[in-house]
GROMACS .gro file of C-alpha atoms in nm:
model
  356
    1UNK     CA    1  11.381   9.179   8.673
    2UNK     CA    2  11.308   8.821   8.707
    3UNK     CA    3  11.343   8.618   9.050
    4UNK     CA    4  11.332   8.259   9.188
    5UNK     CA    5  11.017   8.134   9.180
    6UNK     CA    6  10.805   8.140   9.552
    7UNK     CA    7  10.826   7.827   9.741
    8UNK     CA    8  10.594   7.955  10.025
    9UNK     CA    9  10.300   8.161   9.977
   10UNK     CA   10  10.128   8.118  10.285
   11UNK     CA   11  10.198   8.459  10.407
   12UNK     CA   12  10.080   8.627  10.102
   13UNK     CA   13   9.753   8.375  10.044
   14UNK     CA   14   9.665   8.484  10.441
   15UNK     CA   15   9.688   8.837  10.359
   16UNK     CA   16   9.409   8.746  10.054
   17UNK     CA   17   9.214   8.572  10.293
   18UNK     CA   18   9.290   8.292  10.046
   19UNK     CA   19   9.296   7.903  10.208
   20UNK     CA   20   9.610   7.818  10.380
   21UNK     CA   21   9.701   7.451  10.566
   22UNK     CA   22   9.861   7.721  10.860
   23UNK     CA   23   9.819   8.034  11.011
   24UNK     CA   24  10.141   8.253  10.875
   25UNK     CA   25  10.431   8.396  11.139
   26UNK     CA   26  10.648   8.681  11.072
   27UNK     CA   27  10.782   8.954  11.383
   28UNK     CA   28  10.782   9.301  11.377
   29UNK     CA   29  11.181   9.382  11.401
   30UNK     CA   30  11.293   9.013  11.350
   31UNK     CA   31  11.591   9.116  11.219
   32UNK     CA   32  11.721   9.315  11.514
   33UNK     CA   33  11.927   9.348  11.831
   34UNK     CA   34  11.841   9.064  12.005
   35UNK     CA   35  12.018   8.847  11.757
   36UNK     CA   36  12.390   8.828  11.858
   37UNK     CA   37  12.449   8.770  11.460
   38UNK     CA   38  12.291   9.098  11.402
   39UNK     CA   39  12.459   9.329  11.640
   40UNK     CA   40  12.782   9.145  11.476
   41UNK     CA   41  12.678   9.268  11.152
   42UNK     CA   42  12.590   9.592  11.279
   43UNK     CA   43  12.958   9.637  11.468
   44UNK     CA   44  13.144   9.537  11.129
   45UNK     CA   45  12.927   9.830  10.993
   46UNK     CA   46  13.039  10.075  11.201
   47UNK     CA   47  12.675  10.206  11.245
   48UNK     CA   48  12.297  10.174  11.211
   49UNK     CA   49  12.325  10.407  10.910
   50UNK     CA   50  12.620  10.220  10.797
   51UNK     CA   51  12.392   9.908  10.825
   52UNK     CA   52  12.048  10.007  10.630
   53UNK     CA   53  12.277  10.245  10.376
   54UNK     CA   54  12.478   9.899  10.251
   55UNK     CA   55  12.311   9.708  10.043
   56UNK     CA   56  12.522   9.392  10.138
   57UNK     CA   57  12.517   9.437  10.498
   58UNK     CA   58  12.109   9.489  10.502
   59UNK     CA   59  12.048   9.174  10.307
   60UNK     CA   60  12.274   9.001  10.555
   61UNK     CA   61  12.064   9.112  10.848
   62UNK     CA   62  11.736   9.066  10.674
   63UNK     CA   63  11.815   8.680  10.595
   64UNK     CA   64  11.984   8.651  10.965
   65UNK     CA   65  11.635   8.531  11.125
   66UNK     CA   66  11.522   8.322  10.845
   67UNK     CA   67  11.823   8.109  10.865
   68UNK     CA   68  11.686   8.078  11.301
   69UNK     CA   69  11.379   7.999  11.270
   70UNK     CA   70  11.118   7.900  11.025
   71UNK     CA   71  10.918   8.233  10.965
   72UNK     CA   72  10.726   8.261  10.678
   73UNK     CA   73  10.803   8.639  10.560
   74UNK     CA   74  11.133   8.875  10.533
   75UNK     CA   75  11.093   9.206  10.636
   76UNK     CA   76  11.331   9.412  10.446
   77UNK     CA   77  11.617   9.587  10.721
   78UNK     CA   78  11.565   9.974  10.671
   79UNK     CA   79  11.359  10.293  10.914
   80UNK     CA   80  11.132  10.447  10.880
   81UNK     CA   81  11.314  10.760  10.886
   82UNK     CA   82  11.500  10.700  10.526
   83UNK     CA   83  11.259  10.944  10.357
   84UNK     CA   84  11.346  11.255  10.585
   85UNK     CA   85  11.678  11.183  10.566
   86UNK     CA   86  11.723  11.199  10.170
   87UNK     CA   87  11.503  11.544  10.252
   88UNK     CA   88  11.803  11.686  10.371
   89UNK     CA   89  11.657  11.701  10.753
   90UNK     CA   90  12.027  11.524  10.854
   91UNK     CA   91  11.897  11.168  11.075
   92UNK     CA   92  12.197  11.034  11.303
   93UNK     CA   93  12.125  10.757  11.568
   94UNK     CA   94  12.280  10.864  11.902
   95UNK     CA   95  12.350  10.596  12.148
   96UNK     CA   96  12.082  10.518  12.379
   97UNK     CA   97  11.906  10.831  12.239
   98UNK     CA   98  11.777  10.700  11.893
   99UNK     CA   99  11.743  10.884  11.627
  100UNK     CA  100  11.775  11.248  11.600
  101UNK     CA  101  11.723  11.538  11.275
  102UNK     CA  102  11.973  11.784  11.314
  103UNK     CA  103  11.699  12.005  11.102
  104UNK     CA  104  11.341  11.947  11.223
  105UNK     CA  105  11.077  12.113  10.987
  106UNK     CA  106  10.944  12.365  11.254
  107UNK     CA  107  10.889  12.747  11.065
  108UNK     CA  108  10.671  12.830  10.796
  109UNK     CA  109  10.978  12.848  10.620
  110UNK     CA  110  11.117  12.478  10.698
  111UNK     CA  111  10.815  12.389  10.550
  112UNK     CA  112  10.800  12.601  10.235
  113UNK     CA  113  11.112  12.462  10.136
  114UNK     CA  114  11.026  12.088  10.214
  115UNK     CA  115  10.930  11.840   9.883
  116UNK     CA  116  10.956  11.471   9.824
  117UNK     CA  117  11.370  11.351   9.787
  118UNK     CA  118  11.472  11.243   9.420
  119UNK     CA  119  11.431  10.857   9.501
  120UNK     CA  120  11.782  10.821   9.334
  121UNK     CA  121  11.898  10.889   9.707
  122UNK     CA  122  11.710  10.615   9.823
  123UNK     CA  123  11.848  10.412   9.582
  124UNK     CA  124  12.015  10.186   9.840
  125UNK     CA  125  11.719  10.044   9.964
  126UNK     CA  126  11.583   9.968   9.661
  127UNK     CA  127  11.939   9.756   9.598
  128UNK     CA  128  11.889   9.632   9.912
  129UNK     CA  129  11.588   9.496   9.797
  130UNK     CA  130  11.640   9.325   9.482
  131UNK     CA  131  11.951   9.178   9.617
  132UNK     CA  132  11.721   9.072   9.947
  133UNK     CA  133  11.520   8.904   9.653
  134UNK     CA  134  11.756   8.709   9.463
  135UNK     CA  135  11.937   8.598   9.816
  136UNK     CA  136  11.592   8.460   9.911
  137UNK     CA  137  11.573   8.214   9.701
  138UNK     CA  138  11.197   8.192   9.629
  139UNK     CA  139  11.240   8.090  10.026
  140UNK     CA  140  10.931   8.311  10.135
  141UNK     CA  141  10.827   8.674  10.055
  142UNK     CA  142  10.979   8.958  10.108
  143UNK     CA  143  10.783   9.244  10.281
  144UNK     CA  144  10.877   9.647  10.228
  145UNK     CA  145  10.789   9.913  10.421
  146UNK     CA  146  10.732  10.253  10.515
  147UNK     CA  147  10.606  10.487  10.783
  148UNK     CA  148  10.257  10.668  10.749
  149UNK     CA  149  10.265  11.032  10.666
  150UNK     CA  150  10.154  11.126  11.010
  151UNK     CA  151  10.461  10.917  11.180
  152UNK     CA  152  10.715  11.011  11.010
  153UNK     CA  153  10.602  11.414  11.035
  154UNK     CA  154  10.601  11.348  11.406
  155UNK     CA  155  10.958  11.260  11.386
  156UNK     CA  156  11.037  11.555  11.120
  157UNK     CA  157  10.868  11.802  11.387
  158UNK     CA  158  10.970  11.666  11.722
  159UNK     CA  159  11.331  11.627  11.580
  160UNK     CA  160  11.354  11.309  11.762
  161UNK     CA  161  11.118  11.104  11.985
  162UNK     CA  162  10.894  11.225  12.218
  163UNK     CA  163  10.645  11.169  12.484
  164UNK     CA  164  10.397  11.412  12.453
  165UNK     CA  165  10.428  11.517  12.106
  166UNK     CA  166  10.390  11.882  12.216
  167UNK     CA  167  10.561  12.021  11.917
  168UNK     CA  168  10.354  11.888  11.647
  169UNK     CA  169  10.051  11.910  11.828
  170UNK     CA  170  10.131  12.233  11.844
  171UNK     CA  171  10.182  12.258  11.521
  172UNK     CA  172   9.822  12.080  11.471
  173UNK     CA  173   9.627  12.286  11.690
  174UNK     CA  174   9.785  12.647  11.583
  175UNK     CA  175   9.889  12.592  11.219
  176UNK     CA  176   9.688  12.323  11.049
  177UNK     CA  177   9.778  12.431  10.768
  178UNK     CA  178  10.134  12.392  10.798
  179UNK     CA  179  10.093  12.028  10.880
  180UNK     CA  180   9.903  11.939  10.618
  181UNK     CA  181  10.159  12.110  10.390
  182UNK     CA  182  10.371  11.824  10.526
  183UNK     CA  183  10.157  11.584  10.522
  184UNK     CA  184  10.096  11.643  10.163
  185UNK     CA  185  10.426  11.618  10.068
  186UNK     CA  186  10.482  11.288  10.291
  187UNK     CA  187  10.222  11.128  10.108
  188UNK     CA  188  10.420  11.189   9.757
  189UNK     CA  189  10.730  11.071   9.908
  190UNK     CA  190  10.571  10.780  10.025
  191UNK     CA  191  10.383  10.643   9.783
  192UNK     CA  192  10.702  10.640   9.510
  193UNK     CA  193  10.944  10.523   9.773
  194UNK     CA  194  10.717  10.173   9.835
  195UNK     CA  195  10.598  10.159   9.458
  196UNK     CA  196  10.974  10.151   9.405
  197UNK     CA  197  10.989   9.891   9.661
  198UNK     CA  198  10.759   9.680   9.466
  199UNK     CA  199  10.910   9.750   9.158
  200UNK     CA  200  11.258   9.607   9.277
  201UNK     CA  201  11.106   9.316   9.430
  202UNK     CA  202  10.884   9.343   9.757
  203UNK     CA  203  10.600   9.140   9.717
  204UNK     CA  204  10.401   9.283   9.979
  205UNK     CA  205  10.420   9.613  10.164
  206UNK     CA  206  10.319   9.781  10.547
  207UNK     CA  207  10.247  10.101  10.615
  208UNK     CA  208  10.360  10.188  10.948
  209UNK     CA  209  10.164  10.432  11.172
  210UNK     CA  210  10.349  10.373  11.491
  211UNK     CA  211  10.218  10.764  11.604
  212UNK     CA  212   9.875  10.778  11.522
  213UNK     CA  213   9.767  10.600  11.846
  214UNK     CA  214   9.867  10.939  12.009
  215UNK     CA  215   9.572  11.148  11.776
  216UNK     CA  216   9.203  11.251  11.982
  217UNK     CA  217   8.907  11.064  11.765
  218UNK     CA  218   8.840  11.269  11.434
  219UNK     CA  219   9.164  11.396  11.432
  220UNK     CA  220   9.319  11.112  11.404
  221UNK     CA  221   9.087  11.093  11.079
  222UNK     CA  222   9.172  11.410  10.954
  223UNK     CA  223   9.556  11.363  11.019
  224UNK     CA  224   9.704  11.056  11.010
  225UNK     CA  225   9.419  10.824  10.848
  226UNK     CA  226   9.314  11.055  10.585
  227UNK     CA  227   9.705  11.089  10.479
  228UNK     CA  228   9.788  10.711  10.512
  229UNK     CA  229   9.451  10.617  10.296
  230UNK     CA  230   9.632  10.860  10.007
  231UNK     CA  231   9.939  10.581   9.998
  232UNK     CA  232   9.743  10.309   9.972
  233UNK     CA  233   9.533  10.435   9.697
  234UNK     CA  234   9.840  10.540   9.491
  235UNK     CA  235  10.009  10.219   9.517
  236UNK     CA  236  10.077   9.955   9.301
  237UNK     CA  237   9.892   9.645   9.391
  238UNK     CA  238  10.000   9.409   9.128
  239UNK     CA  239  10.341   9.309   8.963
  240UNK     CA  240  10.501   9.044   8.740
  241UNK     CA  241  10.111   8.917   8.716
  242UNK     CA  242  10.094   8.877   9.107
  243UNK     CA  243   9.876   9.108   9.359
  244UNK     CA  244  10.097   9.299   9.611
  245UNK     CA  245   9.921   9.321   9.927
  246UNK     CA  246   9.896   9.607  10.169
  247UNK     CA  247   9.910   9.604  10.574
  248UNK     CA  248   9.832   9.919  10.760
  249UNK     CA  249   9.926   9.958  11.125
  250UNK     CA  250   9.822  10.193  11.368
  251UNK     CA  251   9.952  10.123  11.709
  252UNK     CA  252   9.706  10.196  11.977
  253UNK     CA  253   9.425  10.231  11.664
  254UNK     CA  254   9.201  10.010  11.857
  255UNK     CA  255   8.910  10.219  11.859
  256UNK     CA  256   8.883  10.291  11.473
  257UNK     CA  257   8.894   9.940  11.335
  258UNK     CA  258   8.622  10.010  11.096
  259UNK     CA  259   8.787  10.315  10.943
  260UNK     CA  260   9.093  10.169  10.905
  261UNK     CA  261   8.960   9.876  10.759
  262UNK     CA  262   8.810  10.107  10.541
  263UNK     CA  263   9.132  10.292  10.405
  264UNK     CA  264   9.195  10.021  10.110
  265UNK     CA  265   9.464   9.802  10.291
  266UNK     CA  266   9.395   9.389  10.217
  267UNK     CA  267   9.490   9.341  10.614
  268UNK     CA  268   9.505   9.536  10.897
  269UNK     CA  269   9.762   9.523  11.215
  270UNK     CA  270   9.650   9.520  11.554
  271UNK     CA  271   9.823   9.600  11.867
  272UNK     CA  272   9.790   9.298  12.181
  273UNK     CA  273   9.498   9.531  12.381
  274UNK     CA  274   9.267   9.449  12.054
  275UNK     CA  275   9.084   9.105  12.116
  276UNK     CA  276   9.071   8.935  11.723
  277UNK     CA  277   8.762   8.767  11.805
  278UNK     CA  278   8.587   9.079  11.825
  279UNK     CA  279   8.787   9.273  11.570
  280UNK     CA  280   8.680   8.991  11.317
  281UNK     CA  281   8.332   9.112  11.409
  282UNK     CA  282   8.364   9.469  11.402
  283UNK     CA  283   8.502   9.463  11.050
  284UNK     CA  284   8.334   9.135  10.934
  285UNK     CA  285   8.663   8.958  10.796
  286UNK     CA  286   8.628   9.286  10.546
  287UNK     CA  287   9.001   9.248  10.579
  288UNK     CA  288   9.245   8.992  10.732
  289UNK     CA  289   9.379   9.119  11.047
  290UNK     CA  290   9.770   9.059  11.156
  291UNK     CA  291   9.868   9.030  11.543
  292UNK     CA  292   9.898   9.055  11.785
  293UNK     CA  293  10.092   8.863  12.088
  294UNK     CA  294  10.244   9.123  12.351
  295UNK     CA  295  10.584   9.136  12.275
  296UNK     CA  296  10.667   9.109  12.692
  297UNK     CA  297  10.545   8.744  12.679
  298UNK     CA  298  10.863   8.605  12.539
  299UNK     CA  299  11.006   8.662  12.823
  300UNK     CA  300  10.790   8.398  12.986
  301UNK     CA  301  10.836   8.063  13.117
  302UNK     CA  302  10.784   7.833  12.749
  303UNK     CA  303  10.433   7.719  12.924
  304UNK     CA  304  10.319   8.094  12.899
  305UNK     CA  305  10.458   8.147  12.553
  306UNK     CA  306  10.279   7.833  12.400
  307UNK     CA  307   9.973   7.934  12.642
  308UNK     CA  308   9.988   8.281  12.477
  309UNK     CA  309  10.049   8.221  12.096
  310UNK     CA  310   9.724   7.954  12.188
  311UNK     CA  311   9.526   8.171  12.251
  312UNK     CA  312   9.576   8.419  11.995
  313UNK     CA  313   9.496   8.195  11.756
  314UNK     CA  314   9.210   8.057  11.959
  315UNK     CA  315   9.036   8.409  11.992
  316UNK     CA  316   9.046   8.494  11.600
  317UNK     CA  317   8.872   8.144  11.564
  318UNK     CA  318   8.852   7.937  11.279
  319UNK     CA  319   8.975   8.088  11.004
  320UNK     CA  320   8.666   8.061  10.775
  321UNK     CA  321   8.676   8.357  10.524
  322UNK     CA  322   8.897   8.590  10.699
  323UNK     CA  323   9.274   8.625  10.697
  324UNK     CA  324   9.492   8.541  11.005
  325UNK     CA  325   9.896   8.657  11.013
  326UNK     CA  326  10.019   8.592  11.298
  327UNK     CA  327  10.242   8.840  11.487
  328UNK     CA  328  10.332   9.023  11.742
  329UNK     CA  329  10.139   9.349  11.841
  330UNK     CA  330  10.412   9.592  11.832
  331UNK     CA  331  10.828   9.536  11.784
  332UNK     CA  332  11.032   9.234  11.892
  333UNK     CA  333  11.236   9.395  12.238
  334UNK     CA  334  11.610   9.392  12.214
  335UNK     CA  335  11.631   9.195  12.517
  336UNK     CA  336  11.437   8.891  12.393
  337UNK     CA  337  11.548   8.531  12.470
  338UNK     CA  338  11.631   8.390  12.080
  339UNK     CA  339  11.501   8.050  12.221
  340UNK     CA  340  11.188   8.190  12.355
  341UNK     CA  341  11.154   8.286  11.957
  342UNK     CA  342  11.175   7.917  11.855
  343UNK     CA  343  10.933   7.830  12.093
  344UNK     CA  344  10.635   8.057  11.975
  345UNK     CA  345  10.753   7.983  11.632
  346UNK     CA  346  10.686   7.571  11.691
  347UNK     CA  347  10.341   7.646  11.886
  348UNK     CA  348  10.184   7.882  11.606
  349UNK     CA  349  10.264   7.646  11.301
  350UNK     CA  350  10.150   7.390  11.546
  351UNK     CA  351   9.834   7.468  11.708
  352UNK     CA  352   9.673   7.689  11.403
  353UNK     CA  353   9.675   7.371  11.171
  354UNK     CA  354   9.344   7.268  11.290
  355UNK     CA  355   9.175   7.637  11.278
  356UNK     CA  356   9.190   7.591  10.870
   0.00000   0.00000   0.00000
C-alpha cells in the first residue's frame, strides 16, 4: 500500500530524539466533543459506535482538527474498548454514563472462554486507517493506538468505569491467576490489533495505560507494566523502510519513570504533576518524553495559556539530545474553548523555536 509522501516529520523526528527547528504539538482527544464539527459528525452517525465503526465518518472526525489548527500529528478516531468488543463482551455508550459491557469477564469461567477476536472484526479500524492515510495527504503523521493490557482488563472486569476498581482488585488480590489469564490474552490481542495498525498505515503508535496510575508500587510492575512491556516488544517498529515509533502512557505513573522508560517505548507520556526538567534527569533523555500541560488551563485567560505552554517548554530545557512532544497531560475536556486551542497552538510553535 503506497501513500503520499510526508510533508512534516517533526513529530516523528521528536519522538527519535532526532533535530527538529520546533518542539512538535498534538492533543490527547483532539478530535472530540468540544469541536461543534465533531458532535455534527457524530449526530449524522447516530452514535459513538456508529462513529468509530464507519470508516468514512472516523476519517472525517480525525481530519476535523487538522483543518483548525496547525497540529503536527493525527490521532486516529477509535477507543480503547474496540478489542473487548470484537471479544464478544457487548460495549454500548450510555448517555452521560460512558461505556458499559453488557458481559464483564468476572468467573473462572468468563475467563476460560476469553481469547484474542479474529482481527477481521476489527477490520473497520484498520479501513479507517488507510483511508485516514490517503485523506492526509502526506499532511503530517498519523498516530494509532491502543489501551495497555491492564486498562482495558479494568474495563472488561469493572464492566464499566469505576472509582475504586474494587472488582478487579479483587480479582488481583484473590485470584491472580485469573488476571493474568487475561492479561495474557490482552497482550495477544493487542499486539496484532496495532501491528495491523501499522501495517495499514499508522506511522507511529501509543499505548494507553490510562488505569495503571491506580496499581500500589510492584504491582503495578507485575500487572500493568510487565503486560504493556510484552506489546511493545512484539511490535513492529519499522515499515515501508521507515521506523514506527512507540509512546507509552501511564497516567499518574509518575513515580516509575525509570521503569517505564525501561519497557522499550522510543518516548514516554507524562501526566501535568511530573516536572520534565526532572524527568529528563531521572531517565537521562534515555527516551523523549511527551506532555504534559493540565488540560484545565485552557480554560484560562490567553495570558495563562501562553504563560503555561511557556513554561512547559521552559522546564524540559533545551532540547539537546532528548526528545520533546508537546502535549497535554491527560485528554482534551469536552468543554474546552476551540479558541483557547489556537492560542496554545501559536505559543508552542512559537516560543520552543529557540530551545533547538
Amino acid at each position: 500500500m503506497s501513500f503520499p509522501s510526508l510533508k512534516n516529520d517533526v513529530f516523528l523526528r521528536a519522538l527519535l530524539r532526532q533535530p527538529v527547528p520546533y518542539t512538535p504539538l498534538w492533543l490527547m482527544r483532539q478530535a472530540g466533543r468540544y469541536l461543534p464539527e465533531y458532535n455534527q459528525t457524530r449526530a449524522k452517525a447516530g452514535s459513538f459506535l456508529g462513529l468509530a465503526q464507519n470508516p468514512d465518518y472516523a476519517c472525517e472526525v480525525t481530519l476535523q482538527p487538522l483543518e483548525r489548527y496547525d497540529l503536527d500529528a493525527a490521532i486516529l478516531f477509535s477507543d480503547i474498548l474496540t478489542i473487548p468488543h470484537a471479544m464478544g463482551l457487548g460495549l454500548d455508550f450510555v448517555a452521560g454514563e460512558g461505556p458499559q459491557f453488557a458481559h464483564p469477564v468476572r468467573t473462572e469461567a468468563d475467563v476460560a472462554k476469553l481469547q484474542a477476536p479474529d482481527l477481521s472484526n476489527l477490520q473497520y479500524v484498520f479501513d479507517a486507517v488507510s483511508l485516514i492515510r490517503k485523506e492526509l495527504d502526506g499532511k503530517v503523521p498519523l498516530i494509532g493506538f491502543a489501551g495497555s493490557p491492564w486498562t482495558v482488563a479494568c474495563y472488561m472486569v469493572e464492566g464499566q468505569g469505576s472509582d475504586d476498581y474494587r472488582l478487579i482488585k479483587s480479582m488481583l488480590y484473590s485470584r491472580p491467576d485469573l488476571l493474568h489469564r487475561i492479561l495474557e490474552v490482552n497482550v495477544q490481542a493487542t499486539t496484532a490489533y496495532l501491528n495491523a495498525q501499522i501495517q495499514a498505515g499508522a506511522q507511529a503508535v501509543m499505548v494507553f495505560d490510562s488505569w495503571g496510575g491506580v496499581l500500589a508500587d510492584s504491582l503495578f510492575q507485575q500487572f500493568s507494566l510487565a503486560y504493556t512491556r510484552k506489546v511493545v516488544d512484539g511490535l513492529i517498529r519499522e515499515q515501508g523502510g521507515q521506523q514506527v515509533p512507540v509512546i507509552v502512557f501511564t497516567k499518574g505513573g509518575g513515580m516509575w519513570l525509570e521503569d517505564i522508560a525501561a519497557c522499550g517505548c522510543d518516548a514516554m507520556g507524562v501526566d501535568w504533576t511530573v516536572n520534565l526538567a526532572q524527568a529528563r534527569r531521572r531517565i537521562n533523555d534515555k527516551v523523549a518524553l511527551q506532555g504534559n500541560l493540565d488540560p484545565m488551563t485552557l480554560f484560562g485567560t490567553e495570558a495563562a495559556i501562553r504563560a503555561e505552554a511557556r513554561r512547559v517548554i521552559d522546564d524540559f530545557g533545551p532540547v539537546g539530545a532528548g526528545g520533546h512532544v508537546f502535549n497535554l497531560g491527560h485528554g482534551i475536556n469536552r468543554f474546552t474553548p476551540p479558541e483557547a486551542v489556537s492560542i496554545l497552538v501559536d505559543e508552542v510553535h512559537s516560543h520552543s523555536r529557540a530551545k533547538h
